[in-house]
């Protein structure tokens, strides 16, 4: 009816206003000065950089693009290993991905070694976390996949694009066993998320929170001190919190509960979660060190012409897309 059509028109106008006008006033934080990173006292022991991903085959196009972006910004002389955790059924496709990656980075100053690890079942009693949700929890068990010689690991979600040298982040001075950036999602959220925001969806966990208004960190980009992870059995600590919180909000709430007051917060530039439906202002794009997309449907945004509304920041990832790879036609930028 006419009333329904009018309501629909007003909602459309409101969506445009929220998507374009409100964000324009929300980018002021981009003008803040980027804080420097203090190098760890034992940086000499961190000369070999370890990166970890976990992904299903349907996300390999994005994963490959992320890996290429990472390699493209490593300084000459860097020793780097990329660890990719996949399900058993995806191992062969992952080998094809490695072949494509090696071809794509062969002309770069640094070509990281890629190691494939088969996903291990989760050792905690949350049976409803089967595949693919179980992949979210691999980051709390990375010490089981990486060699004992790896003192640290930098975890990256497959939907990230690296625009800076991550060895600076990898060798930073750490106070706690984990480092992550505040959960800051634009344009819909113009402040860091707090425990209070999480508790709205996970009310039963409210009793475990020390300070409801403390900021929480996003788990898409994490730096883990694996020496402490092993010696203090921190994987089990997070697993215990997962059970207490009923696995609510995936692993993000459990990790934040486990490390309340014991996390090193990174600057937002190391995990910039911009919304794909809004073009990011150039002054913000130029500052970002790691892009982490939000609200994109599956891997559609990695390819041209699939959905133009989700390609407003495609200039960020397109330089790292693999356009020719016989081993994996799915990786080609068509």
CSV table of C-alpha atoms in Angstrom, one decimal:
chain,number,residue,atom,x,y,z
A,1,UNK,CA,0.0,0.0,0.0
A,2,UNK,CA,1.0,3.7,-0.2
A,3,UNK,CA,2.0,3.8,3.5
A,4,UNK,CA,4.2,0.9,3.1
A,5,UNK,CA,5.9,2.4,0.1
A,6,UNK,CA,6.5,5.7,1.9
A,7,UNK,CA,8.0,3.9,4.9
A,8,UNK,CA,10.3,2.0,2.5
A,9,UNK,CA,11.4,5.2,0.8
A,10,UNK,CA,12.2,6.9,4.2
A,11,UNK,CA,14.1,3.8,5.2
A,12,UNK,CA,16.2,3.9,2.0
A,13,UNK,CA,16.9,7.6,2.6
A,14,UNK,CA,17.9,6.9,6.2
A,15,UNK,CA,20.2,4.1,5.0
A,16,UNK,CA,22.0,6.5,2.6
A,17,UNK,CA,22.3,9.1,5.3
A,18,UNK,CA,23.8,6.6,7.8
A,19,UNK,CA,26.1,5.2,5.1
A,20,UNK,CA,27.5,8.4,3.8
A,21,UNK,CA,26.7,11.5,6.0
A,22,UNK,CA,27.3,10.1,9.4
A,23,UNK,CA,30.6,8.5,8.5
A,24,UNK,CA,31.8,11.8,7.1
A,25,UNK,CA,31.7,13.2,10.6
A,26,UNK,CA,33.2,10.1,12.2
A,27,UNK,CA,36.7,10.0,10.6
A,28,UNK,CA,38.2,12.6,12.9
A,29,UNK,CA,40.2,10.0,14.7
A,30,UNK,CA,42.3,9.6,11.6
A,31,UNK,CA,44.0,12.9,12.4
A,32,UNK,CA,45.5,11.5,15.6
A,33,UNK,CA,49.2,10.9,15.6
A,34,UNK,CA,50.3,7.3,15.3
A,35,UNK,CA,52.2,6.1,18.3
A,36,UNK,CA,55.5,4.4,17.8
A,37,UNK,CA,56.3,0.8,18.8
A,38,UNK,CA,59.1,0.1,21.3
A,39,UNK,CA,61.3,-2.7,20.2
A,40,UNK,CA,61.6,-5.7,22.5
A,41,UNK,CA,64.8,-6.0,24.5
A,42,UNK,CA,65.3,-9.5,23.1
A,43,UNK,CA,64.5,-8.5,19.5
A,44,UNK,CA,67.6,-10.4,18.4
A,45,UNK,CA,65.8,-13.6,19.2
A,46,UNK,CA,62.8,-12.6,17.1
A,47,UNK,CA,64.6,-12.3,13.7
A,48,UNK,CA,62.5,-15.2,12.3
A,49,UNK,CA,58.9,-13.9,11.8
A,50,UNK,CA,56.1,-16.4,12.1
A,51,UNK,CA,52.6,-15.6,10.7
A,52,UNK,CA,49.5,-17.8,11.1
A,53,UNK,CA,46.3,-18.1,9.2
A,54,UNK,CA,43.4,-20.5,9.2
A,55,UNK,CA,40.9,-20.8,6.4
A,56,UNK,CA,38.5,-22.9,4.4
A,57,UNK,CA,39.0,-23.4,0.7
A,58,UNK,CA,36.1,-21.1,-0.2
A,59,UNK,CA,38.1,-18.2,1.3
A,60,UNK,CA,41.4,-19.1,-0.3
A,61,UNK,CA,41.2,-16.3,-2.9
A,62,UNK,CA,41.1,-13.7,-0.1
A,63,UNK,CA,43.7,-15.6,1.9
A,64,UNK,CA,46.1,-15.7,-1.0
A,65,UNK,CA,45.7,-11.9,-1.6
A,66,UNK,CA,46.4,-11.3,2.1
A,67,UNK,CA,49.5,-13.4,2.0
A,68,UNK,CA,50.8,-11.6,-1.1
A,69,UNK,CA,50.2,-8.2,0.6
A,70,UNK,CA,52.1,-9.4,3.6
A,71,UNK,CA,55.1,-10.6,1.5
A,72,UNK,CA,55.1,-7.3,-0.5
A,73,UNK,CA,56.0,-5.3,2.6
A,74,UNK,CA,58.7,-7.4,4.2
A,75,UNK,CA,62.2,-5.7,4.2
A,76,UNK,CA,65.1,-7.3,2.5
A,77,UNK,CA,66.8,-10.0,4.6
A,78,UNK,CA,63.7,-11.0,6.6
A,79,UNK,CA,63.2,-14.6,7.5
A,80,UNK,CA,59.5,-15.3,7.5
A,81,UNK,CA,57.3,-18.4,7.7
A,82,UNK,CA,53.6,-18.4,7.0
A,83,UNK,CA,51.6,-21.2,8.7
A,84,UNK,CA,48.3,-22.0,7.1
A,85,UNK,CA,45.9,-24.2,9.0
A,86,UNK,CA,43.3,-26.0,6.9
A,87,UNK,CA,40.8,-28.9,7.2
A,88,UNK,CA,42.0,-32.3,5.9
A,89,UNK,CA,39.6,-32.1,2.9
A,90,UNK,CA,41.3,-28.8,1.8
A,91,UNK,CA,45.0,-29.9,2.1
A,92,UNK,CA,45.4,-30.5,-1.7
A,93,UNK,CA,43.8,-27.2,-2.6
A,94,UNK,CA,46.0,-25.5,0.0
A,95,UNK,CA,49.1,-27.0,-1.9
A,96,UNK,CA,47.8,-25.3,-5.0
A,97,UNK,CA,47.5,-22.1,-3.1
A,98,UNK,CA,51.1,-22.3,-2.1
A,99,UNK,CA,52.2,-22.9,-5.7
A,100,UNK,CA,50.3,-19.8,-6.8
A,101,UNK,CA,51.8,-17.8,-3.9
A,102,UNK,CA,55.3,-18.9,-4.7
A,103,UNK,CA,54.8,-17.8,-8.4
A,104,UNK,CA,53.3,-14.5,-7.4
A,105,UNK,CA,56.1,-13.5,-4.9
A,106,UNK,CA,59.0,-14.9,-6.9
A,107,UNK,CA,60.0,-11.4,-8.0
A,108,UNK,CA,59.8,-9.9,-4.5
A,109,UNK,CA,62.9,-9.3,-2.3
A,110,UNK,CA,61.5,-11.7,0.3
A,111,UNK,CA,59.6,-14.9,-0.5
A,112,UNK,CA,58.3,-16.4,2.8
A,113,UNK,CA,58.2,-20.1,3.3
A,114,UNK,CA,54.6,-21.4,3.5
A,115,UNK,CA,53.8,-24.4,5.7
A,116,UNK,CA,50.4,-26.2,5.7
A,117,UNK,CA,49.1,-27.6,8.9
A,118,UNK,CA,46.1,-29.9,9.1
A,119,UNK,CA,43.4,-28.7,11.5
A,120,UNK,CA,43.3,-30.5,14.9
A,121,UNK,CA,40.0,-31.2,16.7
A,122,UNK,CA,39.3,-28.7,19.5
A,123,UNK,CA,40.1,-30.2,23.0
A,124,UNK,CA,37.2,-28.6,24.8
A,125,UNK,CA,33.6,-29.6,25.3
A,126,UNK,CA,31.7,-27.2,23.1
A,127,UNK,CA,30.4,-29.7,20.7
A,128,UNK,CA,28.3,-27.1,18.8
A,129,UNK,CA,31.6,-25.6,17.5
A,130,UNK,CA,32.0,-27.9,14.5
A,131,UNK,CA,33.4,-26.8,11.2
A,132,UNK,CA,33.6,-24.1,10.0
A,133,UNK,CA,33.1,-22.2,13.4
A,134,UNK,CA,35.9,-24.3,14.9
A,135,UNK,CA,38.4,-22.4,12.8
A,136,UNK,CA,37.9,-19.4,15.0
A,137,UNK,CA,39.4,-21.2,17.9
A,138,UNK,CA,42.7,-22.3,16.2
A,139,UNK,CA,44.3,-19.0,17.3
A,140,UNK,CA,44.3,-20.1,21.0
A,141,UNK,CA,46.1,-23.3,20.1
A,142,UNK,CA,48.8,-22.0,17.7
A,143,UNK,CA,51.5,-23.2,20.1
A,144,UNK,CA,50.5,-26.7,19.1
A,145,UNK,CA,51.0,-26.1,15.4
A,146,UNK,CA,54.2,-24.0,15.4
A,147,UNK,CA,57.7,-25.3,16.3
A,148,UNK,CA,59.1,-24.8,19.8
A,149,UNK,CA,61.6,-22.4,18.4
A,150,UNK,CA,58.9,-19.9,17.6
A,151,UNK,CA,58.7,-17.5,20.5
A,152,UNK,CA,55.9,-15.5,19.0
A,153,UNK,CA,53.3,-15.6,16.2
A,154,UNK,CA,51.3,-13.0,14.5
A,155,UNK,CA,47.8,-14.2,13.7
A,156,UNK,CA,46.0,-12.6,10.7
A,157,UNK,CA,42.4,-13.3,9.6
A,158,UNK,CA,42.1,-14.3,5.9
A,159,UNK,CA,40.2,-11.0,5.1
A,160,UNK,CA,43.2,-8.7,5.9
A,161,UNK,CA,45.4,-6.7,3.7
A,162,UNK,CA,48.9,-5.8,5.0
A,163,UNK,CA,50.2,-2.3,4.0
A,164,UNK,CA,53.3,-2.1,6.2
A,165,UNK,CA,56.2,-4.0,7.5
A,166,UNK,CA,54.8,-6.4,10.1
A,167,UNK,CA,58.2,-7.2,11.6
A,168,UNK,CA,58.0,-3.9,13.5
A,169,UNK,CA,54.9,-5.2,15.1
A,170,UNK,CA,56.3,-8.7,15.6
A,171,UNK,CA,59.3,-7.4,17.5
A,172,UNK,CA,57.5,-4.9,19.7
A,173,UNK,CA,57.9,-4.8,23.5
A,174,UNK,CA,55.2,-6.9,25.1
A,175,UNK,CA,53.9,-6.6,28.7
A,176,UNK,CA,51.2,-9.2,28.5
A,177,UNK,CA,51.0,-12.5,26.6
A,178,UNK,CA,48.7,-11.1,23.9
A,179,UNK,CA,48.4,-7.9,21.9
A,180,UNK,CA,45.4,-6.7,19.9
A,181,UNK,CA,43.7,-3.6,18.6
A,182,UNK,CA,40.5,-2.2,20.0
A,183,UNK,CA,37.3,-3.4,18.4
A,184,UNK,CA,36.5,-0.3,16.3
A,185,UNK,CA,34.0,-0.8,13.5
A,186,UNK,CA,33.3,2.1,11.2
A,187,UNK,CA,31.0,3.7,10.2
A,188,UNK,CA,28.5,2.1,12.5
A,189,UNK,CA,30.6,2.3,15.6
A,190,UNK,CA,32.8,5.3,16.2
A,191,UNK,CA,34.2,4.3,19.5
A,192,UNK,CA,36.0,1.1,20.8
A,193,UNK,CA,33.6,-1.7,21.8
A,194,UNK,CA,33.5,-2.4,25.5
A,195,UNK,CA,32.5,-5.4,27.6
A,196,UNK,CA,29.2,-3.7,28.1
A,197,UNK,CA,28.6,-4.1,24.3
A,198,UNK,CA,29.4,-7.8,24.4
A,199,UNK,CA,27.3,-8.4,27.5
A,200,UNK,CA,24.2,-7.2,25.6
A,201,UNK,CA,24.4,-10.5,23.6
A,202,UNK,CA,26.0,-12.6,26.3
A,203,UNK,CA,24.2,-11.6,29.5
A,204,UNK,CA,25.2,-14.7,31.5
A,205,UNK,CA,28.8,-13.6,31.3
A,206,UNK,CA,28.3,-10.3,33.0
A,207,UNK,CA,29.3,-11.6,36.4
A,208,UNK,CA,32.8,-12.4,35.0
A,209,UNK,CA,33.6,-8.8,33.9
A,210,UNK,CA,35.7,-6.7,36.1
A,211,UNK,CA,34.9,-3.3,34.5
A,212,UNK,CA,32.1,-3.2,32.0
A,213,UNK,CA,33.3,0.0,30.3
A,214,UNK,CA,36.8,-1.3,29.6
A,215,UNK,CA,37.6,-1.6,25.9
A,216,UNK,CA,37.8,-5.0,24.3
A,217,UNK,CA,40.2,-6.1,21.5
A,218,UNK,CA,39.4,-7.6,18.1
A,219,UNK,CA,40.8,-11.0,17.4
A,220,UNK,CA,41.4,-10.6,13.7
A,221,UNK,CA,45.0,-9.4,14.2
A,222,UNK,CA,46.8,-10.8,17.3
A,223,UNK,CA,50.4,-11.0,18.5
A,224,UNK,CA,50.9,-13.9,20.8
A,225,UNK,CA,53.9,-14.6,23.1
A,226,UNK,CA,54.1,-18.3,22.5
A,227,UNK,CA,56.7,-18.8,25.2
A,228,UNK,CA,54.2,-17.7,27.8
A,229,UNK,CA,51.4,-19.5,26.0
A,230,UNK,CA,53.3,-22.7,26.5
A,231,UNK,CA,54.7,-22.2,30.0
A,232,UNK,CA,51.5,-20.7,31.5
A,233,UNK,CA,49.1,-23.1,29.6
A,234,UNK,CA,47.2,-20.1,28.3
A,235,UNK,CA,45.4,-22.1,25.7
A,236,UNK,CA,43.6,-24.0,28.4
A,237,UNK,CA,42.9,-20.8,30.3
A,238,UNK,CA,41.0,-19.4,27.3
A,239,UNK,CA,39.3,-22.8,26.7
A,240,UNK,CA,38.0,-22.6,30.3
A,241,UNK,CA,36.7,-19.1,29.7
A,242,UNK,CA,35.0,-20.4,26.5
A,243,UNK,CA,33.1,-23.0,28.6
A,244,UNK,CA,32.2,-20.4,31.2
A,245,UNK,CA,30.9,-18.0,28.6
A,246,UNK,CA,29.1,-20.8,26.7
A,247,UNK,CA,31.1,-19.9,23.7
A,248,UNK,CA,29.1,-16.7,23.2
A,249,UNK,CA,30.5,-14.2,20.7
A,250,UNK,CA,32.7,-17.0,19.3
A,251,UNK,CA,36.3,-16.8,20.8
A,252,UNK,CA,36.3,-13.0,21.1
A,253,UNK,CA,34.6,-12.8,24.5
A,254,UNK,CA,36.6,-15.8,25.9
A,255,UNK,CA,39.9,-14.1,24.9
A,256,UNK,CA,38.9,-10.8,26.4
A,257,UNK,CA,37.7,-12.3,29.6
A,258,UNK,CA,40.9,-14.4,30.0
A,259,UNK,CA,43.2,-11.4,29.6
A,260,UNK,CA,41.3,-8.6,31.3
A,261,UNK,CA,43.9,-6.0,32.3
A,262,UNK,CA,46.7,-8.1,30.8
A,263,UNK,CA,46.6,-7.2,27.1
A,264,UNK,CA,48.8,-4.8,25.1
A,265,UNK,CA,46.5,-2.6,23.1
A,266,UNK,CA,47.7,-1.8,19.6
A,267,UNK,CA,47.0,1.3,17.6
A,268,UNK,CA,43.8,1.1,15.4
A,269,UNK,CA,46.1,1.4,12.3
A,270,UNK,CA,47.2,-2.2,12.9
A,271,UNK,CA,43.6,-3.5,12.6
A,272,UNK,CA,41.5,-1.0,10.7
A,273,UNK,CA,38.0,-2.5,10.3
A,274,UNK,CA,36.3,-0.3,7.8
A,275,UNK,CA,32.9,-1.1,6.4
A,276,UNK,CA,32.9,-2.2,2.8
A,277,UNK,CA,29.8,-0.3,1.8
A,278,UNK,CA,31.5,3.1,2.4
A,279,UNK,CA,34.5,4.5,0.7
A,280,UNK,CA,37.3,5.1,3.2
A,281,UNK,CA,38.6,8.7,3.1
A,282,UNK,CA,42.2,8.9,1.6
A,283,UNK,CA,43.6,10.5,4.7
A,284,UNK,CA,42.6,7.3,6.6
A,285,UNK,CA,43.7,4.8,4.0
A,286,UNK,CA,47.2,6.3,3.9
A,287,UNK,CA,47.7,5.7,7.6
A,288,UNK,CA,46.4,2.1,7.8
A,289,UNK,CA,49.0,-0.7,8.4
A,290,UNK,CA,46.6,-3.6,8.2
A,291,UNK,CA,43.2,-3.4,6.7
A,292,UNK,CA,40.6,-5.8,8.1
A,293,UNK,CA,37.3,-5.8,6.3
A,294,UNK,CA,33.9,-5.9,8.0
A,295,UNK,CA,30.5,-6.9,6.6
A,296,UNK,CA,31.7,-8.4,3.4
A,297,UNK,CA,29.8,-11.5,2.1
A,298,UNK,CA,32.2,-14.5,1.7
A,299,UNK,CA,35.0,-13.9,-0.7
A,300,UNK,CA,32.9,-11.9,-3.3
A,301,UNK,CA,34.8,-8.7,-2.7
A,302,UNK,CA,38.1,-10.2,-3.9
A,303,UNK,CA,36.9,-10.4,-7.5
A,304,UNK,CA,35.7,-7.8,-10.0
A,305,UNK,CA,32.1,-7.0,-10.8
A,306,UNK,CA,30.5,-9.5,-8.3
A,307,UNK,CA,28.9,-6.8,-6.3
A,308,UNK,CA,29.8,-3.2,-7.0
A,309,UNK,CA,28.5,-1.9,-3.6
A,310,UNK,CA,31.2,-3.9,-1.9
A,311,UNK,CA,34.1,-2.7,-4.0
A,312,UNK,CA,34.5,0.9,-2.9
A,313,UNK,CA,37.9,0.2,-1.4
A,314,UNK,CA,39.0,-2.3,-4.0
A,315,UNK,CA,42.1,-0.2,-4.8
A,316,UNK,CA,43.4,-1.3,-1.4
A,317,UNK,CA,43.6,-5.1,-2.2
A,318,UNK,CA,43.6,-5.2,-6.0
A,319,UNK,CA,47.5,-4.7,-6.4
A,320,UNK,CA,48.0,-8.0,-4.5
A,321,UNK,CA,45.4,-10.1,-6.4
A,322,UNK,CA,46.7,-13.1,-8.3
A,323,UNK,CA,45.6,-12.8,-11.8
A,324,UNK,CA,47.2,-15.8,-13.5
A,325,UNK,CA,47.7,-19.1,-11.8
A,326,UNK,CA,47.1,-22.4,-13.6
A,327,UNK,CA,47.3,-24.4,-10.3
A,328,UNK,CA,44.2,-22.7,-8.9
A,329,UNK,CA,41.7,-21.0,-11.3
A,330,UNK,CA,39.7,-19.9,-8.3
A,331,UNK,CA,42.5,-17.5,-7.4
A,332,UNK,CA,42.4,-15.6,-10.6
A,333,UNK,CA,41.0,-12.0,-10.6
A,334,UNK,CA,38.3,-12.2,-13.2
